[in-house]
Every structure is written in C-alpha cells, then in structure tokens.
CSV table of C-alpha atoms in Angstrom, one decimal:
chain,number,residue,atom,x,y,z
P,1,MET,CA,-135.3,-15.0,19.7
P,2,SER,CA,-137.8,-17.8,20.1
P,3,PRO,CA,-139.7,-19.1,17.1
P,4,PRO,CA,-142.6,-17.0,15.9
P,5,SER,CA,-145.8,-17.7,17.8
P,6,SER,CA,-147.8,-17.0,14.7
P,7,THR,CA,-148.7,-20.0,12.6
P,8,ASP,CA,-150.1,-17.9,9.8
P,9,LYS,CA,-149.3,-19.1,6.3
P,10,LYS,CA,-147.1,-16.8,4.3
P,11,GLN,CA,-148.5,-16.2,0.8
P,12,SER,CA,-146.4,-15.2,-2.2
P,13,GLY,CA,-146.2,-11.6,-3.4
P,14,ILE,CA,-147.9,-12.5,-6.7
P,15,ALA,CA,-150.9,-14.0,-4.8
P,16,ARG,CA,-151.2,-10.9,-2.7
P,17,VAL,CA,-151.2,-8.6,-5.7
P,18,LEU,CA,-153.7,-10.8,-7.7
P,19,GLY,CA,-156.0,-11.3,-4.8
P,20,SER,CA,-156.2,-7.6,-3.7
P,21,ALA,CA,-156.4,-6.3,-7.3
P,22,THR,CA,-159.3,-8.6,-8.1
P,23,ALA,CA,-161.0,-7.5,-4.9
P,24,GLY,CA,-160.5,-3.8,-5.9
P,25,ILE,CA,-161.9,-4.4,-9.4
P,26,CYS,CA,-165.0,-6.2,-8.1
P,27,GLU,CA,-165.5,-3.4,-5.5
P,28,LEU,CA,-165.3,-0.7,-8.1
P,29,ALA,CA,-167.8,-2.4,-10.4
P,30,VAL,CA,-170.4,-2.8,-7.7
P,31,PHE,CA,-169.9,0.2,-5.4
P,32,HIS,CA,-168.6,3.3,-7.4
P,33,PRO,CA,-172.1,4.9,-7.5
P,34,VAL,CA,-172.4,4.4,-3.7
P,35,ASP,CA,-169.1,6.1,-3.2
P,36,THR,CA,-170.2,9.1,-5.3
P,37,THR,CA,-173.4,9.5,-3.3
P,38,ALA,CA,-171.5,9.4,0.1
P,39,LYS,CA,-168.9,12.0,-1.2
P,40,ARG,CA,-171.6,14.3,-2.4
P,41,LEU,CA,-173.5,14.1,0.9
P,42,MET,CA,-170.2,14.8,2.9
P,43,SER,CA,-169.5,17.8,0.6
P,44,ASN,CA,-172.9,19.3,1.2
P,45,SER,CA,-172.8,22.1,3.8
P,46,THR,CA,-176.6,22.7,3.9
P,47,LYS,CA,-179.3,21.0,6.0
P,48,ILE,CA,-181.3,18.5,4.0
P,49,THR,CA,-185.0,18.7,5.0
P,50,SER,CA,-186.8,17.1,2.0
P,51,ALA,CA,-186.6,14.3,-0.6
P,52,ALA,CA,-186.3,17.0,-3.3
P,53,GLN,CA,-183.3,18.5,-1.6
P,54,LEU,CA,-181.7,15.1,-1.2
P,55,ASN,CA,-182.3,14.4,-4.9
P,56,GLN,CA,-180.6,17.7,-5.8
P,57,VAL,CA,-177.6,17.1,-3.6
P,58,VAL,CA,-177.1,13.5,-4.9
P,59,PHE,CA,-177.9,13.9,-8.6
P,60,ARG,CA,-177.0,17.7,-9.1
P,61,ASP,CA,-177.7,19.0,-12.6
P,62,GLN,CA,-179.3,15.6,-13.5
P,63,ALA,CA,-181.8,15.7,-10.6
P,64,ASN,CA,-184.7,16.4,-12.9
P,65,GLN,CA,-183.7,13.9,-15.6
P,66,GLY,CA,-184.9,10.3,-16.0
P,67,LEU,CA,-183.7,7.4,-13.8
P,68,GLY,CA,-181.2,6.3,-16.4
P,69,LYS,CA,-179.4,9.6,-16.7
P,70,ARG,CA,-179.5,10.1,-12.9
P,71,LEU,CA,-177.8,6.7,-12.4
P,72,ILE,CA,-175.2,7.5,-15.1
P,73,SER,CA,-174.4,10.8,-13.2
P,74,LEU,CA,-173.2,8.7,-10.3
P,75,PHE,CA,-170.2,7.4,-12.4
P,76,PRO,CA,-168.0,10.5,-12.8
P,77,GLY,CA,-164.3,10.1,-12.6
P,78,LEU,CA,-164.5,6.3,-13.2
P,79,GLY,CA,-161.0,6.3,-14.8
P,80,TYR,CA,-159.4,8.0,-11.8
P,81,ALA,CA,-161.5,5.8,-9.5
P,82,ALA,CA,-160.3,2.6,-11.3
P,83,GLY,CA,-156.6,3.7,-11.0
P,84,TYR,CA,-156.9,4.8,-7.4
P,85,LYS,CA,-159.0,1.9,-6.1
P,86,ILE,CA,-157.1,-0.9,-7.7
P,87,LEU,CA,-153.7,0.6,-6.6
P,88,GLN,CA,-155.1,1.4,-3.2
P,89,ARG,CA,-156.4,-2.2,-2.6
P,90,VAL,CA,-153.2,-3.8,-3.9
P,91,TYR,CA,-151.1,-1.5,-1.7
P,92,LYS,CA,-153.3,-1.8,1.4
P,93,TYR,CA,-154.5,-5.4,1.4
P,94,GLY,CA,-151.4,-6.8,-0.3
P,95,GLY,CA,-149.0,-4.6,1.6
P,96,GLN,CA,-150.3,-5.1,5.2
P,97,PRO,CA,-149.2,-8.8,5.3
P,98,PHE,CA,-145.6,-7.7,4.5
P,99,ALA,CA,-145.7,-5.0,7.3
P,100,ASN,CA,-147.2,-7.6,9.7
P,101,GLU,CA,-144.4,-10.0,8.9
P,102,PHE,CA,-141.8,-7.3,9.6
P,103,LEU,CA,-143.4,-6.6,13.0
P,104,THR,CA,-143.7,-10.3,13.8
P,105,ASN,CA,-140.0,-10.9,13.0
P,106,ASN,CA,-138.7,-7.9,14.8
P,107,PHE,CA,-141.1,-6.8,17.5
P,108,ARG,CA,-143.2,-9.9,18.4
P,109,ASP,CA,-141.6,-10.3,21.8
P,110,CYS,CA,-142.3,-6.6,22.7
P,111,PHE,CA,-146.0,-6.9,21.7
P,112,GLU,CA,-146.5,-10.2,23.5
P,113,GLN,CA,-144.7,-9.0,26.7
P,114,ASN,CA,-146.9,-5.9,26.9
P,115,PHE,CA,-150.2,-7.2,25.6
P,116,GLY,CA,-150.1,-11.0,25.9
P,117,LYS,CA,-149.8,-13.6,23.2
P,118,LYS,CA,-153.4,-13.3,21.7
P,119,ASN,CA,-153.7,-9.5,22.0
P,120,GLY,CA,-150.1,-9.0,20.8
P,121,LYS,CA,-150.8,-10.9,17.6
P,122,ALA,CA,-154.0,-9.0,16.9
P,123,LEU,CA,-152.3,-5.7,17.7
P,124,MET,CA,-149.4,-6.4,15.4
P,125,SER,CA,-151.9,-6.9,12.6
P,126,ALA,CA,-153.6,-3.6,13.5
P,127,THR,CA,-150.3,-1.7,13.8
P,128,ALA,CA,-149.2,-3.1,10.4
P,129,GLY,CA,-152.5,-1.8,9.0
P,130,SER,CA,-151.9,1.6,10.5
P,131,LEU,CA,-148.4,1.9,9.1
P,132,ILE,CA,-149.7,0.9,5.6
P,133,GLY,CA,-152.5,3.4,6.0
P,134,ILE,CA,-150.1,6.3,6.6
P,135,GLY,CA,-148.1,5.4,3.6
P,136,GLU,CA,-151.2,5.4,1.5
P,137,ILE,CA,-150.9,9.2,1.0
P,138,VAL,CA,-148.5,8.4,-1.9
P,139,LEU,CA,-151.7,7.7,-3.9
P,140,LEU,CA,-153.4,10.9,-2.8
P,141,PRO,CA,-153.4,12.7,-6.2
P,142,LEU,CA,-155.6,10.0,-7.7
P,143,ASP,CA,-157.9,10.2,-4.7
P,144,VAL,CA,-158.1,14.0,-5.1
P,145,LEU,CA,-158.9,13.8,-8.8
P,146,LYS,CA,-161.5,11.1,-8.1
P,147,ILE,CA,-163.3,13.1,-5.5
P,148,LYS,CA,-163.2,16.3,-7.6
P,149,ARG,CA,-164.8,14.4,-10.5
P,150,GLN,CA,-167.5,13.2,-8.1
P,151,THR,CA,-168.2,16.4,-6.3
P,152,ASN,CA,-166.7,19.4,-8.3
P,153,PRO,CA,-166.2,18.6,-12.0
P,154,GLU,CA,-166.0,22.3,-12.8
P,155,ALA,CA,-162.5,22.3,-11.2
P,156,PHE,CA,-161.2,20.4,-14.3
P,157,ARG,CA,-162.2,23.1,-16.8
P,158,GLY,CA,-161.7,20.6,-19.7
P,159,ARG,CA,-158.2,19.6,-18.7
P,160,GLY,CA,-156.9,16.1,-19.0
P,161,PHE,CA,-154.9,14.0,-16.5
P,162,ILE,CA,-151.4,14.9,-17.8
P,163,LYS,CA,-152.3,18.6,-18.1
P,164,ILE,CA,-153.6,18.7,-14.5
P,165,LEU,CA,-150.5,17.0,-13.2
P,166,LYS,CA,-148.3,19.5,-15.0
P,167,ASP,CA,-150.4,22.5,-13.8
P,168,GLU,CA,-151.1,21.6,-10.2
P,169,GLY,CA,-148.0,19.6,-9.2
P,170,PHE,CA,-147.7,19.1,-5.5
P,171,SER,CA,-150.9,20.9,-4.8
P,172,LEU,CA,-152.5,17.6,-5.5
P,173,TYR,CA,-151.1,16.5,-2.2
P,174,ARG,CA,-153.1,19.2,-0.4
P,175,GLY,CA,-154.7,17.7,2.7
P,176,TRP,CA,-152.0,15.0,3.0
P,177,GLY,CA,-151.7,15.5,6.8
P,178,TRP,CA,-155.4,15.1,7.3
P,179,THR,CA,-155.4,12.0,5.1
P,180,ALA,CA,-152.6,10.4,7.1
P,181,ALA,CA,-154.4,11.4,10.3
P,182,ARG,CA,-157.5,9.7,9.1
P,183,ASN,CA,-155.8,6.6,7.6
P,184,ALA,CA,-153.7,5.8,10.7
P,185,PRO,CA,-156.6,5.1,13.1
P,186,GLY,CA,-158.9,4.0,10.3
P,187,SER,CA,-156.6,1.3,9.1
P,188,PHE,CA,-155.6,0.3,12.6
P,189,ALA,CA,-159.3,-0.3,13.4
P,190,LEU,CA,-159.9,-2.1,10.1
P,191,PHE,CA,-157.2,-4.7,10.4
P,192,GLY,CA,-157.4,-4.8,14.2
P,193,GLY,CA,-161.1,-5.3,14.4
P,194,SER,CA,-160.9,-8.1,11.9
P,195,ALA,CA,-157.9,-9.7,13.7
P,196,PHE,CA,-159.6,-9.6,17.1
P,197,ALA,CA,-162.7,-11.2,15.6
P,198,LYS,CA,-160.7,-14.0,14.2
P,199,GLU,CA,-158.7,-14.4,17.4
P,200,TYR,CA,-161.6,-14.3,19.9
P,201,ILE,CA,-164.7,-15.3,18.0
P,202,TYR,CA,-163.3,-18.0,15.8
P,203,LYS,CA,-160.1,-18.7,17.8
P,204,LEU,CA,-158.1,-19.1,14.6
P,205,GLN,CA,-154.4,-20.0,14.9
P,206,ASP,CA,-153.8,-19.1,11.2
P,207,TYR,CA,-155.9,-16.1,10.1
P,208,SER,CA,-155.3,-16.9,6.4
P,209,SER,CA,-157.2,-20.2,6.9
P,210,ALA,CA,-160.5,-18.4,7.6
P,211,THR,CA,-163.4,-19.4,5.5
P,212,TRP,CA,-165.4,-16.9,3.4
P,213,THR,CA,-168.0,-16.6,6.1
P,214,GLN,CA,-165.4,-16.1,8.8
P,215,ASN,CA,-163.6,-13.4,6.7
P,216,PHE,CA,-167.0,-11.7,6.0
P,217,VAL,CA,-168.0,-11.6,9.7
P,218,SER,CA,-164.6,-10.5,10.8
P,219,SER,CA,-164.6,-7.8,8.1
P,220,ILE,CA,-167.8,-6.4,9.4
P,221,PHE,CA,-166.2,-5.8,12.8
P,222,GLY,CA,-163.1,-4.2,11.2
P,223,ALA,CA,-165.0,-2.0,8.7
P,224,SER,CA,-167.5,-0.7,11.2
P,225,ALA,CA,-164.8,0.3,13.6
P,226,SER,CA,-162.7,1.9,10.8
P,227,LEU,CA,-165.6,4.1,9.5
P,228,ILE,CA,-166.6,5.3,12.9
P,229,VAL,CA,-163.1,6.1,14.1
P,230,SER,CA,-162.1,7.9,10.9
P,231,ALA,CA,-165.4,9.7,10.2
P,232,PRO,CA,-164.6,13.2,11.5
P,233,LEU,CA,-161.2,13.4,9.7
P,234,ASP,CA,-162.8,11.9,6.6
P,235,VAL,CA,-165.3,14.8,6.4
P,236,ILE,CA,-162.5,17.4,6.7
P,237,LYS,CA,-160.3,15.5,4.2
P,238,THR,CA,-163.2,15.4,1.6
P,239,ARG,CA,-164.0,19.1,2.0
P,240,ILE,CA,-160.3,20.0,1.4
P,241,GLN,CA,-160.1,17.8,-1.7
P,242,ASN,CA,-163.4,18.7,-3.3
P,243,LYS,CA,-162.6,22.4,-3.7
P,244,ASN,CA,-161.2,24.1,-6.8
P,245,PHE,CA,-157.5,23.6,-7.4
P,246,GLU,CA,-156.6,27.2,-6.5
P,247,ALA,CA,-158.6,27.2,-3.2
P,248,GLN,CA,-156.3,27.6,-0.2
P,249,GLU,CA,-158.7,27.0,2.7
P,250,SER,CA,-156.8,24.9,5.3
P,251,GLY,CA,-158.1,21.9,7.2
P,252,VAL,CA,-158.0,23.9,10.5
P,253,THR,CA,-160.1,26.6,8.9
P,254,ILE,CA,-162.6,24.1,7.7
P,255,LEU,CA,-162.7,22.4,11.2
P,256,LYS,CA,-163.4,25.8,12.9
P,257,ASN,CA,-166.1,26.8,10.4
P,258,MET,CA,-167.8,23.4,10.7
P,259,ALA,CA,-167.8,23.6,14.5
P,260,LYS,CA,-169.1,27.2,14.4
P,261,ASN,CA,-171.7,27.0,11.7
P,262,GLU,CA,-172.8,23.4,11.6
P,263,GLY,CA,-172.2,22.0,15.1
P,264,PHE,CA,-170.6,18.8,16.4
P,265,SER,CA,-172.9,16.6,14.3
P,266,ALA,CA,-171.2,18.0,11.1
P,267,PHE,CA,-168.1,15.9,11.8
P,268,PHE,CA,-170.2,12.8,11.3
P,269,LYS,CA,-172.1,13.9,8.2
P,270,GLY,CA,-172.5,11.0,5.8
P,271,LEU,CA,-171.7,8.4,8.6
P,272,VAL,CA,-175.0,6.6,8.4
P,273,PRO,CA,-174.9,6.4,4.6
P,274,LYS,CA,-171.3,5.3,4.8
P,275,LEU,CA,-172.1,2.6,7.4
P,276,LEU,CA,-175.0,1.4,5.2
P,277,THR,CA,-173.3,1.7,1.9
P,278,THR,CA,-169.5,2.3,2.1
P,279,GLY,CA,-169.5,-0.2,5.0
P,280,PRO,CA,-170.7,-3.1,2.9
P,281,LYS,CA,-168.3,-2.0,0.1
P,282,LEU,CA,-165.3,-2.2,2.5
P,283,VAL,CA,-166.6,-5.5,4.0
P,284,PHE,CA,-167.0,-6.9,0.5
P,285,SER,CA,-163.5,-6.0,-0.7
P,286,PHE,CA,-161.7,-6.8,2.5
P,287,ALA,CA,-163.4,-10.2,2.9
P,288,LEU,CA,-162.9,-10.9,-0.8
P,289,ALA,CA,-159.2,-10.0,-0.6
P,290,GLN,CA,-158.6,-12.1,2.5
P,291,THR,CA,-160.3,-15.1,0.8
P,292,LEU,CA,-158.7,-14.6,-2.7
P,293,ILE,CA,-155.1,-14.2,-1.6
P,294,PRO,CA,-154.8,-17.7,0.0
P,295,ALA,CA,-156.8,-19.0,-3.0
P,296,PHE,CA,-154.5,-17.5,-5.5
P,297,ASP,CA,-151.5,-18.7,-3.5
P,298,LYS,CA,-152.9,-22.3,-3.5
P,299,ALA,CA,-153.6,-22.1,-7.3
P,300,LEU,CA,-150.1,-20.8,-7.9
P,301,GLY,CA,-148.7,-23.8,-6.0
P,302,GLY,CA,-147.7,-21.9,-2.9
P,303,GLU,CA,-146.3,-24.0,-0.1
P,304,LYS,CA,-146.5,-23.5,3.6
P,305,LYS,CA,-143.5,-21.7,5.0
C-alpha cells in the first residue's frame, strides 16, 4: 500500500477528549434552553396559530408566569443533559478522527479509486462520521431521559435516575432503530459537509490546521446539511422518546398517523427553529471542538506524526 495521501496531523487521544468535552460543556451552558424549545415544538401535534398558543407550547405550566420563571422552565433535565451532551460530544467529535484514521489506513485506496483523491478524502471523513453516529445509540438512555424531562416530566413520577434504570431497563432503548437511522445520514452530512468545505473552499491539505474562521464556516455547511437530512427521522425519534415509559406506540404507527393527520409538512416540524437555534448550537460546538482539539494537542506537547 502506498503512503497515505492525507497529511492531516494526528492528535493524541487526551487532546481529543479534552477538546470535545470542553466544546460540549460550553454548548450546554449556552444552548440548553434553545434545545428545550425545539424539542417542545417538535412534540406538539397541534397547529400553532397565535403567539399565545406558542407561549403555551414552549413554557407550558409556566406560560402565565413572569419572564424569570419562564426562562427557568427551559432548563429541565439539566443533569441528564449534561451527562448526555458531554459524553455525546466526546464520543462523536473525539471518536470520529479514530474512525477516519481506520478508514484511511485500510480503505483509502478503495475510496480514492472510486471517488478521486479529494472526494475520497472528504467521503472517508463523512463515512467515519456516519459510523460513529450509528454507534451513538449506546448513549440513548440519557437522551431519552433528557427529552422526557424537557417535554413530559410527568413520566418520572418522582423517581430518581437509579430507580428509573431499574424499573425501565431496556425500554430506555425504545426507538433505537429510528435513532440509528437518523444519526447515520445526519452525521455523514455533518462531517462530510465540513470536510468538503475545507477541501474545496479553503483547499486545505491538513483539515486540523484550519483556523477558527475556517472551522466555523465549514461547520455551517456541515450542520445545515445534517439538520435538513435528519429532520423527518428526528421528529419521529422525539415523539417516540417523549411519551410515558409504558407507551408502546411504534415509530411506524407515529409515521402513519403523522402522514394521515398532519400531512407531509409534519415531518419537518421544528426545522426552521432548529436551523435558527440548534443550527448555531451545532456549528458552535463542532467548530469549537475542531479548533480546541489541535490546540490542546499543541499545549500537551503533541508532535506531528
């Protein structure tokens, strides 16, 4: 096998963990209320025709309270969110480079022969992201608990984390197939869109050498593509996860009911708020992680491999 065509610098595992974890913490601190709003809009099955109805959907039982209480109501499930978000970002942003290196070392020739040198490199990054996205279902219980706290807190009935794990068991993985189906194309588009931007807009030989601005712009391409591609499956996944623990309604049933009662547009509910709010959140954390990982590696004395 010929030498790798990629000249990307290989960062240490510690740098990848520190960089992605820091990005996750910063993202959580800034955007958790935004995430709660998007989840509540996606969970709403009625048509919103007025500001009063929107206020009721977003703030629920605190809709008629003062601004302070309404804002606090957007921070439910923060503990679950912290555990999920930090682990997710470490796994996703820190794990994708390992998957990419595996593909580069074992399948680079195949990608380059079929797609060309530049496209092959970007598609390996996208494929690595997709593989990592599928494996993300291992964190699904934390995601489920976070979403229920945000959209259906009555489902907890005063139970704590350990009690819920004991009572519910593998039911916390309900919707895992839809989650994997959403994550595969979503993560492919996230890492692929960013890689193609770095390859064709900035013509970078080493993606890890991108400046903050280059990472930020590239992340916009990746995040936008990811949200659009994964939107329909994300709505179904959210509706599966926000129900009471004993609910048995399947994703297929939800899909049929949505198509019958709400129409095609229902599959893209919450997309505009997500592009305007979750989009910047994803851009922020993705760009920050891509910038911090090389920075931590340099600070830790990493050397070019």
